[in-house]
Coordinates of C-alpha atoms in Angstrom, one line a residue:
X10 CA 0.0 0.0 0.0
X11 CA 1.5 3.3 -1.1
X12 CA 0.8 6.2 1.3
X13 CA -1.0 9.1 -0.1
X14 CA 1.1 12.2 -0.7
X15 CA 1.2 14.9 2.0
X16 CA -0.7 18.1 1.3
X17 CA 1.2 21.4 1.3
X18 CA 0.3 23.9 3.9
X19 CA -1.3 26.3 1.5
X20 CA -3.8 23.6 0.5
X21 CA -4.2 21.8 3.9
X22 CA -4.8 24.8 6.1
X23 CA -7.9 26.2 4.1
X24 CA -9.3 22.6 4.3
X25 CA -8.9 22.6 8.1
X26 CA -10.6 26.0 8.3
X27 CA -13.4 24.7 6.0
X28 CA -13.8 21.6 8.3
X29 CA -14.1 23.9 11.3
X30 CA -16.9 25.9 9.6
X31 CA -19.1 22.8 10.0
X32 CA -18.8 22.7 13.8
X33 CA -21.0 25.7 14.7
X34 CA -23.6 24.7 12.1
X35 CA -23.6 21.2 13.5
X36 CA -23.9 22.5 17.0
X37 CA -26.8 24.8 16.1
X38 CA -28.7 21.9 14.4
X39 CA -28.0 19.4 17.2
X40 CA -28.9 22.0 19.8
X41 CA -32.2 22.7 18.1
X42 CA -32.9 19.0 17.8
X43 CA -32.1 18.6 21.5
X44 CA -34.6 21.3 22.4
X45 CA -37.2 19.7 20.1
X46 CA -36.7 16.3 21.6
X47 CA -36.3 17.7 25.1
X48 CA -33.3 15.3 25.4
X49 CA -29.7 16.4 24.5
X50 CA -28.4 12.8 24.6
X51 CA -31.1 11.6 22.2
X52 CA -30.1 14.4 19.8
X53 CA -26.5 13.2 19.9
X54 CA -27.7 9.6 19.4
X55 CA -29.7 10.7 16.3
X56 CA -26.7 12.7 14.9
X57 CA -24.2 9.9 15.4
X58 CA -26.5 7.2 14.1
X59 CA -27.2 9.0 10.9
X60 CA -23.5 9.6 10.5
X61 CA -22.9 5.9 11.0
X62 CA -25.5 4.9 8.4
X63 CA -24.0 7.4 5.9
X64 CA -20.4 6.3 6.4
X65 CA -21.5 2.6 6.1
X66 CA -23.1 3.4 2.8
X67 CA -20.1 5.4 1.5
X68 CA -17.7 2.6 2.6
X69 CA -19.7 0.0 0.7
X70 CA -20.4 2.1 -2.4
X71 CA -16.9 3.4 -3.2
X72 CA -14.0 1.1 -4.2
X73 CA -11.7 3.1 -1.9
X74 CA -14.1 2.6 1.0
X75 CA -14.3 -1.2 0.4
X76 CA -10.6 -1.4 0.2
X77 CA -10.3 0.4 3.5
X78 CA -12.8 -1.9 5.1
X79 CA -10.7 -4.9 4.0
X80 CA -7.7 -3.4 5.8
X81 CA -9.3 -2.7 9.2
X82 CA -9.1 -6.2 10.7
X83 CA -5.6 -7.1 9.3
X84 CA -4.3 -3.8 10.7
X85 CA -5.8 -4.6 14.1
X86 CA -4.5 -8.2 14.1
X87 CA -1.0 -7.2 13.1
X88 CA -1.1 -4.4 15.7
X89 CA 0.2 -1.8 13.2
X90 CA -1.0 0.8 15.7
X91 CA -2.3 0.5 19.3
X92 CA -5.7 -1.2 19.3
X93 CA -7.1 1.5 21.6
X94 CA -7.1 3.9 18.6
X95 CA -10.3 2.3 17.4
X96 CA -12.0 3.8 20.5
X97 CA -11.3 7.4 19.3
X98 CA -14.9 7.9 18.6
X99 CA -15.6 7.6 22.3
X100 CA -13.8 10.9 22.7
X101 CA -16.3 12.5 20.4
X102 CA -19.1 11.0 22.5
X103 CA -17.4 12.4 25.6
X104 CA -17.3 15.9 24.0
X105 CA -21.1 15.7 23.4
X106 CA -21.6 14.7 27.0
X107 CA -19.5 17.6 28.2
X108 CA -21.5 19.9 25.9
X109 CA -24.9 18.6 27.1
X110 CA -24.1 18.8 30.8
X111 CA -22.1 22.0 31.1
X112 CA -23.3 24.6 28.5
X113 CA -26.4 25.3 30.5
X114 CA -24.1 26.0 33.6
X115 CA -21.2 27.8 31.9
X116 CA -22.8 29.4 28.9
X117 CA -21.6 29.0 25.3
X118 CA -18.8 31.6 25.7
X119 CA -17.0 30.0 28.7
X120 CA -17.5 26.5 27.2
X121 CA -15.8 27.6 24.0
X122 CA -12.8 29.1 25.8
X123 CA -12.5 26.0 28.0
X124 CA -12.5 23.6 25.0
X125 CA -10.1 25.7 22.9
X126 CA -7.7 26.0 25.8
X127 CA -7.6 22.2 26.3
X128 CA -7.3 21.5 22.5
X129 CA -4.6 24.1 21.9
X130 CA -2.4 22.8 24.8
X131 CA -2.8 19.2 23.9
X132 CA -2.1 20.0 20.2
X133 CA 1.4 21.0 21.3
X134 CA 1.8 17.9 23.5
X135 CA 0.6 15.5 20.8
X136 CA 2.9 16.9 18.2
X137 CA 5.8 16.9 20.6
X138 CA 5.2 13.2 21.5
X139 CA 4.8 12.3 17.9
X140 CA 1.5 10.4 18.4
X141 CA 0.0 11.5 15.1
X142 CA 1.1 10.4 11.6
X143 CA 3.1 13.6 11.0
X144 CA 5.7 12.5 13.6
X145 CA 7.3 14.6 16.2
X146 CA 7.3 18.4 15.9
X147 CA 9.4 20.6 18.1
X148 CA 7.7 22.9 20.7
X149 CA 9.2 26.2 19.4
X150 CA 8.7 29.6 20.9
X151 CA 6.7 30.8 17.9
X152 CA 4.3 27.8 18.2
X153 CA 3.8 28.5 21.9
X154 CA 3.2 32.2 21.2
X155 CA 0.7 31.3 18.5
X156 CA -1.1 29.0 20.9
X157 CA -1.3 31.7 23.7
X158 CA -2.5 34.2 21.1
X159 CA -5.2 31.8 19.9
X160 CA -6.6 31.2 23.4
X161 CA -6.6 35.0 24.0
X162 CA -8.2 35.8 20.7
X163 CA -11.0 33.2 21.2
X164 CA -11.6 34.6 24.7
X165 CA -11.8 38.1 23.2
X166 CA -14.1 37.0 20.3
X167 CA -16.6 35.4 22.7
X168 CA -16.3 38.1 25.4
X169 CA -19.5 40.0 24.3
X170 CA -21.5 36.9 25.3
X171 CA -20.4 37.3 28.9
X172 CA -22.6 39.5 31.1
X173 CA -25.9 39.6 32.8
X174 CA -28.1 36.7 31.5
X175 CA -25.4 35.3 29.3
X176 CA -22.7 34.0 31.6
X177 CA -22.6 31.2 34.2
X178 CA -25.0 31.2 37.1
X179 CA -23.1 29.3 39.8
X180 CA -22.3 29.2 43.4
X181 CA -18.9 30.7 43.2
X182 CA -15.5 29.4 42.0
X183 CA -15.9 26.0 43.7
X184 CA -19.2 25.5 41.9
X185 CA -17.5 26.1 38.6
X186 CA -14.6 23.8 39.0
X187 CA -16.2 20.5 37.8
X188 CA -18.3 22.2 35.0
X189 CA -15.1 23.9 33.7
X190 CA -13.0 20.7 34.1
X191 CA -15.2 18.7 31.7
X192 CA -15.0 20.9 28.6
X193 CA -11.2 21.5 29.2
X194 CA -10.7 17.7 29.3
X195 CA -13.0 17.2 26.3
X196 CA -11.0 19.8 24.3
X197 CA -7.7 18.3 25.6
X198 CA -8.7 14.8 24.3
X199 CA -9.8 16.1 20.9
X200 CA -6.2 16.5 19.7
X201 CA -5.6 12.9 20.7
X202 CA -8.7 11.8 18.8
X203 CA -7.4 13.6 15.6
X204 CA -4.0 12.0 16.0
X205 CA -5.5 8.5 16.5
X206 CA -7.8 8.9 13.5
X207 CA -4.9 10.2 11.4
X208 CA -2.7 7.3 12.3
X209 CA -5.5 4.8 11.5
X210 CA -6.1 6.5 8.2
X211 CA -2.5 5.9 7.2
X212 CA -2.8 2.1 7.8
X213 CA -6.4 1.8 6.3
X214 CA -5.3 3.8 3.3
X215 CA -8.4 6.1 3.4
X216 CA -10.1 8.4 5.9
X217 CA -13.4 6.7 5.0
X218 CA -12.5 3.6 7.0
X219 CA -11.2 5.6 10.0
X220 CA -14.3 7.8 10.0
X221 CA -16.5 4.7 10.0
X222 CA -14.7 3.1 12.9
X223 CA -15.0 6.5 14.7
X224 CA -18.7 6.6 14.3
X225 CA -19.1 2.9 15.4
X226 CA -17.4 3.6 18.7
X227 CA -19.1 6.9 19.3
X228 CA -22.5 5.6 18.5
X229 CA -22.1 2.6 20.8
X230 CA -21.1 4.9 23.7
X231 CA -24.1 7.3 23.1
X232 CA -26.7 4.5 22.7
X233 CA -25.5 3.0 26.0
X234 CA -25.8 6.3 27.7
X235 CA -29.2 7.0 26.2
X236 CA -30.6 3.6 27.2
X237 CA -29.4 4.2 30.8
X238 CA -31.1 7.7 30.7
X239 CA -34.2 6.1 29.2
X240 CA -34.5 3.6 32.1
X241 CA -34.0 6.3 34.7
X242 CA -35.9 9.3 33.3
X243 CA -38.0 8.0 30.5
X244 CA -38.3 9.1 26.8
X245 CA -38.5 12.7 25.5
X246 CA -40.5 13.9 22.6
X247 CA -40.9 12.2 19.2
X248 CA -38.7 12.8 16.2
X249 CA -39.5 16.0 14.2
X250 CA -40.5 15.8 10.5
X251 CA -38.3 18.7 9.3
X252 CA -35.4 17.4 7.2
X253 CA -32.8 19.9 8.3
X254 CA -32.8 18.5 11.9
X255 CA -30.9 15.5 10.6
X256 CA -28.0 17.3 8.9
X257 CA -25.8 17.2 12.0
X258 CA -24.6 13.6 11.3
X259 CA -23.4 14.3 7.7
X260 CA -21.5 17.4 8.9
X261 CA -19.8 15.3 11.6
X262 CA -18.7 12.9 8.8
X263 CA -17.0 15.8 6.9
X264 CA -15.4 17.2 10.1
X265 CA -14.0 13.8 11.3
X266 CA -12.8 12.7 7.8
X267 CA -11.0 15.9 7.0
X268 CA -9.4 15.9 10.5
X269 CA -8.1 12.4 10.0
X270 CA -6.8 13.3 6.6
X271 CA -5.1 16.6 7.5
X272 CA -3.1 15.7 10.6
X273 CA -0.7 13.6 8.6
X274 CA 0.3 16.7 6.5
X275 CA -0.2 19.6 8.9
X276 CA 0.3 17.9 12.3
X277 CA -2.2 17.9 15.1
X278 CA -1.6 21.5 16.4
X279 CA -2.0 23.3 13.1
X280 CA -5.0 21.2 12.1
X281 CA -6.6 22.0 15.4
X282 CA -5.8 25.7 15.1
X283 CA -7.2 25.8 11.6
X284 CA -10.5 24.2 12.7
X285 CA -10.7 26.7 15.6
X286 CA -10.4 29.5 13.1
X287 CA -13.1 27.9 11.0
X288 CA -15.3 27.5 14.1
X289 CA -15.1 31.2 14.9
X290 CA -15.7 32.2 11.3
X291 CA -18.7 29.9 11.1
X292 CA -20.1 31.2 14.4
X293 CA -19.7 34.8 13.2
X294 CA -21.4 34.0 9.9
X295 CA -24.3 32.2 11.6
X296 CA -24.8 35.1 14.1
X297 CA -24.8 37.6 11.2
X298 CA -27.0 35.7 8.8
X299 CA -29.2 33.5 11.0
X300 CA -29.0 35.0 14.5
X301 CA -30.3 32.8 17.3
X302 CA -31.8 34.3 20.5
X303 CA -29.1 35.8 22.6
X304 CA -26.6 36.1 19.7
X305 CA -24.1 39.0 20.1
X306 CA -22.0 40.4 17.2
X307 CA -19.8 43.2 18.6
X308 CA -16.5 44.7 17.5
X309 CA -14.7 42.4 19.8
X310 CA -16.3 39.4 18.1
X311 CA -14.9 40.5 14.7
X312 CA -11.5 41.6 15.9
X313 CA -11.0 38.5 18.0
X314 CA -11.8 36.3 15.0
X315 CA -9.2 38.2 12.9
X316 CA -6.7 37.9 15.7
X317 CA -7.2 34.2 15.8
X318 CA -6.4 34.0 12.1
X319 CA -3.3 36.1 12.7
X320 CA -2.2 33.8 15.5
X321 CA -2.6 30.7 13.2
X322 CA -0.5 32.4 10.5
X323 CA 2.1 33.1 13.1
X324 CA 2.2 29.5 14.3
X325 CA 2.3 28.0 10.8
X326 CA 4.9 30.2 9.2
X327 CA 8.3 28.4 8.7
X328 CA 10.7 30.0 11.1
X329 CA 14.0 28.2 10.5
X330 CA 16.9 28.8 12.9
X331 CA 19.1 31.6 11.7
X332 CA 16.4 33.0 9.4
X333 CA 16.7 36.5 11.0
X334 CA 20.5 36.4 10.9
X335 CA 20.4 35.7 7.2

């Protein structure tokens, strides 16, 4: 099996930003479905289940998908990568859990800052350890500065959403510790998920197979959680008839597949930063074109988004040693 050629930065980074654009749209759809069903876990089950059906159909319909399916079991039997990598989809399920349980406590703004902080820090760590298919990448001063600027820019961009009626309603710092810990941990694990999926993609020969395995694991976790919730609290409302409520799953397929494809070329950190930029741009576009109740678009939102893009450019530019001396 000949590995696919690596994408250059000028091609891969826009793809990462494009993948990130799907995240706020997916979140808006799944959030609306959760309200309609009166059950956030059920909405996640619907989204993951549709994604699983779609990826199964794609895997069986395309020759590349069928070839990838044929490589899954041999890769696992021969331990070409740690078998625990097949459970990467459980990280996505954990992210949904964190979102369901803490957004109502923290608010969207604080949840976003917490997840971006965790993802940015772990992106540096995963690249340094060489867990992803791109191998080890040094923790340079420029990359650290880019990460710090990204976190600060995201905090600035979402800062208009803080304030009376928009921020967390808690019992003080102690009451915020656990709700904050969950999204930070979920964001921290996202970089590992991308690295695991990217490594599996190399051995399967296609991101289609890695995405399918990801949806199998995530769907199994979410169905288990929902069945427990069903036994304890009973069912929510019935499924809606509007077609757009069911687009969250296909968008998740695009996001996961592109992430698995890009980490080999860009590394985990740059892929994550690109997706964060896309997430902010998508959120800004949604708030401008299709504002939801409580949406805020202020000057800080626009400038913070632009600063995020600048921080990513800073982190991705090649800064060879001695460049300034030359």
